[in-house]
Coordinates of C-alpha atoms and ligand atoms in Angstrom, one line a residue:
X328 CA 2.2 -7.3 26.2
X329 CA -0.3 -7.2 29.0
X330 CA -2.4 -4.2 28.1
X331 CA -4.3 -2.1 30.7
X332 CA -7.4 0.0 30.1
X333 CA -6.1 3.1 31.8
X334 CA -4.9 6.5 30.8
X335 CA -1.8 6.1 32.9
X336 CA -0.9 2.9 31.0
X337 CA -1.4 4.5 27.6
X338 CA 0.7 7.5 28.6
X339 CA 3.5 5.3 29.9
X340 CA 3.6 3.5 26.6
X341 CA 3.9 6.9 24.8
X342 CA 6.7 7.9 27.1
X343 CA 8.7 4.7 26.3
X344 CA 8.0 5.1 22.6
X345 CA 11.3 5.9 20.8
X346 CA 9.4 7.0 17.7
X347 CA 7.1 9.5 19.5
X348 CA 8.8 12.6 18.2
X349 CA 8.2 11.6 14.5
X350 CA 4.6 12.9 14.7
X351 CA 6.0 16.5 14.9
X352 CA 7.1 15.9 11.3
X353 CA 3.5 15.8 10.1
X354 CA 0.7 18.4 9.8
X355 CA -2.5 17.3 11.4
X356 CA -6.0 18.5 10.3
X357 CA -7.6 20.7 12.9
X358 CA -11.1 20.8 14.4
X359 CA -12.0 23.7 16.6
X360 CA -8.4 24.7 16.9
X361 CA -7.2 21.3 18.0
X362 CA -5.5 18.3 16.2
X363 CA -8.0 15.7 15.2
X364 CA -7.2 12.1 16.0
X365 CA -6.3 10.9 12.5
X366 CA -6.8 7.1 12.1
X367 CA -7.2 7.2 8.4
X368 CA -3.7 6.8 7.1
X369 CA -4.9 3.7 5.2
X370 CA -6.8 6.1 2.9
X371 CA -4.6 9.2 2.8
X372 CA -1.5 9.7 4.9
X373 CA -0.8 13.0 6.5
X374 CA 1.3 15.8 5.0
X375 CA 5.0 15.9 6.0
X376 CA 5.9 19.4 7.3
X377 CA 8.7 19.6 4.8
X378 CA 6.6 18.7 1.8
X379 CA 5.8 22.3 0.9
X380 CA 9.4 23.5 1.1
X381 CA 10.6 20.6 -1.1
X382 CA 8.1 21.7 -3.8
X383 CA 9.0 25.4 -3.3
X384 CA 12.7 24.5 -3.8
X385 CA 11.9 23.0 -7.2
X386 CA 9.8 26.0 -8.1
X387 CA 12.9 28.1 -7.5
X388 CA 15.0 25.8 -9.6
X389 CA 12.5 26.0 -12.4
X390 CA 12.5 29.8 -12.1
X391 CA 16.2 30.1 -11.9
X392 CA 17.4 27.4 -14.2
X393 CA 14.7 26.7 -16.7
X394 CA 15.6 23.7 -18.9
X395 CA 18.9 23.5 -17.2
X396 CA 17.1 22.2 -14.1
X397 CA 17.3 18.8 -15.6
X398 CA 21.1 18.8 -15.3
X399 CA 22.0 21.6 -12.8
X400 CA 21.3 22.5 -9.2
X401 CA 21.4 20.4 -6.1
X402 CA 18.7 18.1 -7.3
X403 CA 18.8 17.8 -11.1
X404 CA 15.5 16.6 -12.3
X405 CA 17.1 14.0 -14.6
X406 CA 17.5 11.0 -12.4
X407 CA 15.8 12.7 -9.4
X408 CA 13.8 9.5 -8.8
X409 CA 17.0 7.6 -8.1
X410 CA 17.4 9.5 -4.9
X411 CA 14.3 7.7 -3.7
X412 CA 14.7 4.1 -5.0
X413 CA 17.1 3.2 -2.2
X414 CA 14.7 4.0 0.6
X415 CA 11.8 2.5 -1.3
X416 CA 13.7 -0.7 -2.0
X417 CA 14.3 -1.0 1.8
X418 CA 10.7 -0.6 2.5
X419 CA 9.8 -3.3 0.0
X420 CA 12.6 -5.8 0.6
X421 CA 13.8 -5.3 -3.0
X422 CA 17.1 -4.6 -4.7
X423 CA 17.6 -1.0 -5.7
X424 CA 17.4 -1.8 -9.4
X425 CA 14.2 -3.7 -9.0
X426 CA 12.3 -0.6 -8.0
X427 CA 11.4 2.5 -9.9
X428 CA 9.0 5.4 -9.4
X429 CA 6.4 6.2 -12.1
X430 CA 2.7 6.9 -12.8
X431 CA 0.0 5.9 -10.4
X432 CA -1.2 2.5 -9.2
X433 CA -4.0 1.5 -11.7
X434 CA -1.9 2.7 -14.6
X435 CA 1.1 0.7 -13.4
X436 CA -1.1 -2.4 -12.9
X437 CA -2.1 -2.1 -16.6
X438 CA 1.5 -1.6 -17.7
X439 CA 2.8 -4.6 -15.7
X440 CA 0.0 -6.7 -17.1
X441 CA 1.2 -5.9 -20.6
X442 CA 4.4 -7.7 -19.5
X443 CA 3.1 -10.4 -17.2
X444 CA -0.3 -11.3 -18.5
X445 CA 0.4 -13.2 -21.6
X446 CA -2.7 -15.4 -22.1
X447 CA -2.7 -18.3 -24.5
X448 CA -5.7 -20.3 -25.5
X449 CA -4.7 -22.9 -22.8
X450 CA -3.4 -20.6 -20.1
X451 CA -5.5 -17.4 -19.8
X452 CA -6.9 -17.2 -16.3
X453 CA -6.2 -14.7 -13.6
X454 CA -6.7 -15.5 -9.9
X455 CA -7.5 -12.5 -7.6
X456 CA -8.9 -11.9 -4.2
X457 CA -12.7 -11.7 -4.2
X458 CA -14.0 -8.3 -3.4
X459 CA -10.8 -6.6 -4.3
X460 CA -10.6 -2.8 -4.5
X461 CA -12.8 -1.9 -7.5
X462 CA -10.0 -0.4 -9.6
X463 CA -8.3 -3.8 -9.6
X464 CA -11.5 -5.5 -10.7
X465 CA -11.9 -3.1 -13.5
X466 CA -8.3 -3.2 -14.6
X467 CA -8.1 -7.0 -14.6
X468 CA -11.5 -7.4 -16.4
X469 CA -10.6 -4.9 -19.1
X470 CA -7.2 -6.6 -19.6
X471 CA -8.9 -10.0 -20.1
X472 CA -11.4 -8.4 -22.6
X473 CA -8.5 -6.6 -24.4
X474 CA -7.0 -10.1 -25.0
X475 CA -10.3 -11.4 -26.3
X476 CA -11.4 -13.3 -23.2
X477 CA -14.7 -13.0 -21.3
X478 CA -13.8 -11.8 -17.8
X479 CA -16.5 -14.0 -16.3
X480 CA -14.5 -17.0 -17.5
X481 CA -11.0 -15.6 -17.3
X482 CA -11.1 -14.2 -13.8
X483 CA -11.3 -16.4 -10.8
X484 CA -12.1 -14.5 -7.6
X485 CA -11.5 -16.2 -4.2
X486 CA -13.9 -15.4 -1.5
X487 CA -13.9 -16.3 2.2
X488 CA -15.9 -19.4 3.3
X489 CA -19.5 -19.1 4.2
X490 CA -19.8 -17.3 7.6
X491 CA -16.1 -16.2 7.5
X492 CA -14.7 -12.8 6.8
X493 CA -11.1 -13.5 5.9
X494 CA -9.4 -15.8 3.3
X495 CA -7.7 -19.0 4.4
X496 CA -4.3 -19.4 2.9
X497 CA -5.0 -23.0 2.2
X498 CA -8.0 -22.0 0.1
X499 CA -6.0 -19.6 -1.9
X500 CA -3.3 -22.2 -2.6
X501 CA -5.9 -24.9 -3.4
X502 CA -7.6 -22.6 -5.9
X503 CA -4.2 -22.0 -7.6
X504 CA -3.5 -25.7 -7.7
X505 CA -7.0 -26.4 -9.1
X506 CA -6.1 -24.2 -12.0
X507 CA -2.7 -25.6 -12.6
X508 CA -3.4 -26.1 -16.3
X509 CA -5.2 -22.9 -17.3
X510 CA -3.7 -20.3 -15.0
X511 CA -1.6 -17.4 -16.5
X512 CA -1.3 -15.1 -13.5
X513 CA -2.0 -14.7 -9.8
X514 CA -2.5 -11.0 -9.2
X515 CA -3.4 -10.6 -5.5
X516 CA -3.5 -7.8 -2.9
X517 CA -0.9 -7.6 -0.2
X518 CA -3.2 -6.3 2.5
X519 CA -6.9 -6.3 1.7
X520 CA -8.4 -2.8 1.8
X521 CA -11.7 -3.9 3.4
X522 CA -10.6 -6.5 6.0
X523 CA -7.0 -5.5 6.6
X524 CA -5.9 -9.1 6.1
X525 CA -2.2 -9.4 5.2
X526 CA -1.9 -12.3 2.8
X527 CA 0.9 -14.9 2.8
X528 CA 2.7 -13.4 -0.3
X529 CA 5.5 -15.9 -0.2
X530 CA 3.3 -19.0 -0.2
X531 CA 1.0 -17.6 -2.9
X532 CA 4.1 -16.8 -5.1
X533 CA 5.6 -20.2 -4.5
X534 CA 2.4 -22.0 -5.4
X535 CA 1.8 -19.8 -8.5
X536 CA 5.3 -20.6 -9.8
X537 CA 4.8 -24.3 -9.1
X538 CA 1.9 -24.4 -11.5
X539 CA 3.7 -22.3 -14.1
X540 CA 2.0 -18.9 -13.5
X541 CA 3.4 -15.5 -12.7
X542 CA 2.7 -13.9 -9.3
X543 CA 2.2 -10.2 -8.9
X544 CA 0.8 -8.1 -6.1
X545 CA -1.1 -4.9 -5.6
X546 CA 0.6 -3.5 -2.4
X547 CA -1.6 -0.4 -2.0
X548 CA -2.4 -1.2 1.6
X549 CA 0.9 -3.0 2.3
X550 CA 3.6 -0.6 1.3
X551 CA 4.9 1.4 4.2
X552 CA 2.6 -0.6 6.5
X553 CA 4.0 -4.2 6.8
X554 CA 7.4 -5.7 6.3
X555 CA 7.9 -7.0 2.8
X556 CA 10.6 -9.2 1.2
X557 CA 9.6 -9.0 -2.4
X558 CA 13.0 -10.1 -3.7
X559 CA 13.5 -13.1 -1.4
X560 CA 9.9 -14.2 -1.8
X561 CA 10.6 -14.3 -5.5
X562 CA 7.6 -12.1 -6.4
X563 CA 7.6 -11.4 -10.2
X564 CA 6.2 -7.9 -10.0
X565 CA 4.3 -5.5 -7.8
X566 CA 2.8 -2.0 -7.7
X567 CA 1.5 0.2 -5.0
X568 CA 0.4 3.8 -4.3
X569 CA 2.3 6.3 -2.3
X570 CA -0.5 8.3 -0.8
X571 CA -1.8 5.8 1.8
X572 CA 0.8 4.7 4.4
X573 CA 3.5 6.4 2.4
X574 CA 2.1 9.9 3.0
X575 CA 3.2 11.3 -0.4
X576 CA 0.0 13.3 -1.2
X577 CA -3.3 12.7 -2.9
X578 CA -2.8 11.0 -6.2
X579 CA 1.0 11.0 -5.5
X580 CA 3.4 9.3 -7.8
X581 CA 3.7 5.6 -7.2
X582 CA 6.1 2.9 -8.4
X583 CA 6.7 -0.6 -9.5
X584 CA 8.8 -3.6 -8.6
X585 CA 10.1 -6.0 -11.2
X586 CA 12.2 -9.0 -10.1
X587 CA 15.7 -8.8 -11.4
X588 CA 15.3 -12.2 -13.0
X589 CA 13.1 -10.6 -15.6
X590 CA 15.4 -7.7 -16.5
X591 CA 16.6 -9.5 -19.6
X592 CA 13.6 -11.7 -20.1
X593 CA 13.1 -11.2 -23.9
X594 CA 9.8 -13.0 -23.8
X595 CA 8.1 -10.3 -21.9
X596 CA 6.3 -7.6 -23.8
X597 CA 6.9 -4.0 -22.6
X598 CA 5.3 -0.7 -23.7
X599 CA 8.2 1.6 -24.3
X600 CA 8.8 5.3 -23.8
X601 CA 11.9 7.5 -23.8
X602 CA 12.1 7.8 -20.0
X603 CA 12.7 4.1 -19.9
X604 CA 15.6 4.5 -22.4
X605 CA 19.2 4.2 -21.1
X606 CA 19.8 7.5 -19.3
X607 CA 23.3 7.9 -20.5
X608 CA 22.2 7.8 -24.1
X609 CA 18.7 9.1 -23.8
X610 CA 19.4 12.5 -25.4
X611 CA 21.1 11.0 -28.4
X612 CA 17.6 10.4 -29.5
X613 CA 18.4 7.2 -31.4
X614 CA 15.8 5.1 -33.2
X615 CA 15.9 1.7 -31.5
X616 CA 14.9 1.3 -27.9
X617 CA 17.6 0.3 -25.4
X618 CA 16.0 0.0 -22.0
X619 CA 17.5 1.2 -18.7
X620 CA 18.7 -1.7 -16.6
X621 CA 16.1 -2.8 -14.2
X622 CA 12.6 -1.7 -13.4
X623 CA 13.5 1.8 -14.7
X624 CA 13.2 0.3 -18.2
X625 CA 9.5 0.2 -17.7
X626 CA 9.3 4.0 -17.4
X627 CA 7.6 5.9 -20.2
X628 CA 7.4 9.6 -19.6
X629 CA 9.3 12.5 -18.1
X630 CA 9.1 12.2 -14.4
X631 CA 6.7 14.7 -12.7
X632 CA 9.3 16.4 -10.5
X633 CA 6.9 18.1 -8.1
X634 CA 5.3 14.8 -7.3
X635 CA 8.7 13.2 -6.8
X636 CA 9.6 15.9 -4.2
X637 CA 6.5 15.2 -2.2
X638 CA 7.4 11.5 -2.3
X639 CA 10.9 12.3 -1.1
X640 CA 9.7 14.5 1.8
X641 CA 7.7 11.5 3.0
X642 CA 10.3 8.8 2.4
X643 CA 12.9 10.9 4.2
X644 CA 10.9 10.4 7.3
X645 CA 10.9 6.6 6.9
X646 CA 14.7 6.9 6.7
X647 CA 14.8 9.1 9.8
X648 CA 12.7 6.5 11.6
X649 CA 15.3 3.9 10.9
X650 CA 13.3 2.0 8.3
X651 CA 10.2 0.0 8.6
X652 CA 11.2 -2.4 11.3
X653 CA 10.9 -0.2 14.3
X654 CA 7.7 1.3 12.9
X655 CA 6.2 -2.2 12.4
X656 CA 7.1 -3.1 16.0
X657 CA 5.3 0.0 17.3
X658 CA 2.4 -0.6 14.9
X659 CA 1.7 -4.1 16.2
X660 CA 1.6 -2.7 19.7
X661 CA -0.6 0.2 18.8
X662 CA -3.1 -1.9 16.8
X663 CA -3.0 -4.6 19.5
X664 CA -3.9 -2.0 22.1
X665 CA -6.9 -0.8 20.0
X666 CA -8.0 -4.4 19.7
X667 CA -7.6 -5.0 23.4
X668 CA -9.7 -1.9 24.3
X669 CA -12.4 -2.9 21.8
X670 CA -12.6 -6.3 23.3
X671 CA -13.0 -4.7 26.7
X672 CA -16.0 -2.8 25.4
X673 CA -17.5 -6.1 24.1
X674 CA -16.9 -7.7 27.5
X675 CA -18.6 -4.9 29.3
X676 CA -21.6 -5.1 27.0
X677 CA -21.7 -8.9 27.3
X678 CA -21.8 -9.3 23.5
X679 CA -19.7 -8.4 20.4
X680 CA -21.2 -5.0 19.7
X681 CA -18.0 -4.2 17.8
X682 CA -16.9 -7.3 15.9
X683 CA -13.3 -7.1 14.5
X684 CA -13.1 -8.9 11.2
X685 CA -9.4 -8.2 10.7
X686 CA -7.2 -11.3 11.6
X687 CA -6.4 -11.7 15.3
X688 CA -2.9 -12.8 14.5
X689 CA -0.8 -9.7 14.4
X690 CA 1.4 -11.1 11.7
X691 CA -1.6 -11.3 9.4
X692 CA -2.6 -7.7 9.5
X693 CA -1.1 -4.2 9.4
X694 CA -2.2 -1.0 11.1
X695 CA -5.9 -1.3 10.3
X696 CA -8.7 -2.9 12.2
X697 CA -12.0 -3.3 10.4
X698 CA -14.9 -3.3 12.8
X699 CA -18.5 -4.5 12.1
X700 CA -20.9 -2.6 14.3
X701 CA -23.8 -4.7 15.4
X702 CA -26.2 -1.8 16.0
X703 CA -26.3 1.8 14.9
X704 CA -23.2 1.5 12.7
X705 CA -23.5 4.8 10.9
X706 CA -24.5 6.6 14.2
X707 CA -21.4 5.3 15.8
X708 CA -19.2 6.5 13.0
X709 CA -20.8 9.9 13.0
X710 CA -20.3 10.1 16.8
X711 CA -16.6 9.4 16.2
X712 CA -16.4 12.1 13.6
X713 CA -18.2 14.6 15.8
X714 CA -15.6 13.9 18.5
X715 CA -12.7 14.7 16.1
X716 CA -11.8 11.1 15.3
X717 CA -11.2 10.6 11.6
X718 CA -11.6 7.0 10.6
X719 CA -13.4 5.7 7.5
X720 CA -16.7 4.2 6.7
X721 CA -17.5 1.3 4.4
X722 CA -21.1 0.3 3.6
X723 CA -23.1 -1.2 5.1
X724 CA -21.7 -1.3 8.7
X725 CA -17.9 -1.3 8.8
X726 CA -15.7 1.2 10.4
X727 CA -12.0 1.1 9.5
X728 CA -9.6 2.5 12.1
X729 CA -5.9 2.6 11.3
X730 CA -3.5 3.9 14.0
X731 CA -0.3 4.7 12.2
X732 CA 3.1 4.4 14.0
X733 CA 4.6 7.5 12.4
X734 CA 2.0 9.9 13.8
X735 CA -0.4 8.2 16.1
X736 CA 0.0 7.6 19.9
X737 CA -1.2 5.1 22.5
X738 CA -3.0 7.9 24.2
X739 CA -5.0 8.5 21.0
X740 CA -5.9 4.9 20.9
X741 CA -7.1 5.1 24.5
X742 CA -9.1 8.2 23.7
X743 CA -10.7 6.6 20.6
X744 CA -11.8 3.6 22.6
X745 CA -13.3 5.9 25.2
X746 CA -15.3 7.7 22.5
X747 CA -16.4 4.4 21.0
X748 CA -17.6 3.3 24.5
X749 CA -19.4 6.5 25.1
X750 CA -21.1 6.3 21.7
X751 CA -22.4 2.8 22.4
X752 CA -23.6 3.9 25.8
X753 CA -25.7 6.5 24.1
X754 CA -27.2 4.6 21.2
Ligands
LIG490 C1 -6.1 2.6 -3.1 C2 -6.2 1.5 -4.0 C3 -6.1 1.7 -5.4 C4 -6.2 3.1 -6.0 O1 -5.6 3.1 -7.3 P1 -5.2 4.5 -7.9 O2 -4.8 4.1 -9.3 O3 -4.0 5.0 -7.1 O4 -6.3 5.5 -7.8 C5 -6.1 0.5 -6.2 N1 -6.0 -0.7 -5.7 C6 -6.1 -0.9 -4.4 C7 -6.0 -2.3 -3.8 C8 -6.1 0.2 -3.5 O5 -6.2 0.0 -2.2

């Protein structure tokens, strides 16, 4: 696409956009009576208009049906999560049985590590991205300690080369190969929260398997953002959260992927609970555990129905959009336009005042651009905020902006670039 730095061009792209009406399905925070420009879907997605009604419907069921709500009504609570797994499986490139909805992300990472981190005195190391989201660092280190290993020894973090911001796939694969003899698990991000880099999940998985390790992924910033093919890529397991690109509410319920080849893998440990027990026999309350077939066998507790309804409100919109493919196509155009306009600012200034550290290749990133401000970083961010642009700030000098195809427009991208330019003119 040959982008142009004009309002007319941005407006024309919006007019051609077949997904433009989807934004009406979301509630946008207000400032001085007007919608803000919300470029923060990487941290917390916006509220679907229907979310409140979905919850109210279940309040009514609870009121009218009491315990019978599990079995009666339009949406019986028992098995409610199954209404969502089909859509979710499509978003993740998984088979329906490979996906289930439960808990939240860090909890699920721990539970999946119970199954897939089985260290032995010879193979006990975990490879992860350097500078991963802190919760992942804490989770992996505490798992290593739980098994009696020193995290400093057991956990291998891969960092970008000196002077570079993003990881080279060749370096990731080389590190895996270098640990061919002592590696238990590669547990990587899908999209890095700080740089927005989308890793080559397929290549990482293949190399991990070649050396005899499991490959799992934290898809917090990938799910609902980029196209995934977890099943075909032969990923062993994955977890994500639903409140970022999946718009399912703060602390919303998340889910797991377990590759079908592990459904009957008796060598895997699993923490068990009654909600993972075969649904058709669950209420017989028998003694010995018989798991549900598929990822659902990893469930533990009664599903929180109110959270499931919020998740459904959000996933229904992905369904309405025709799945992730059209959204991804728009997303690449939107983010590409923001990148183009930022480069224009740099050209006008004669230097990279706004240095984008997210990969230039649009297939190696999602919605987000991470921008290092050369001067007056915090002032620039505050200027954006005071002009009703909601992005997010990462110390010491990075602004993350994530135009989201479900509810952001080309005109908003144009406006944000104009506000950035004005800010740099001032400071
Ligand atoms: C957002 C995020 C989390 C948050 O985990 P919760 O358990 O949902 O609080 C964890 N890991 C990554 C990579 C994230 O981006």
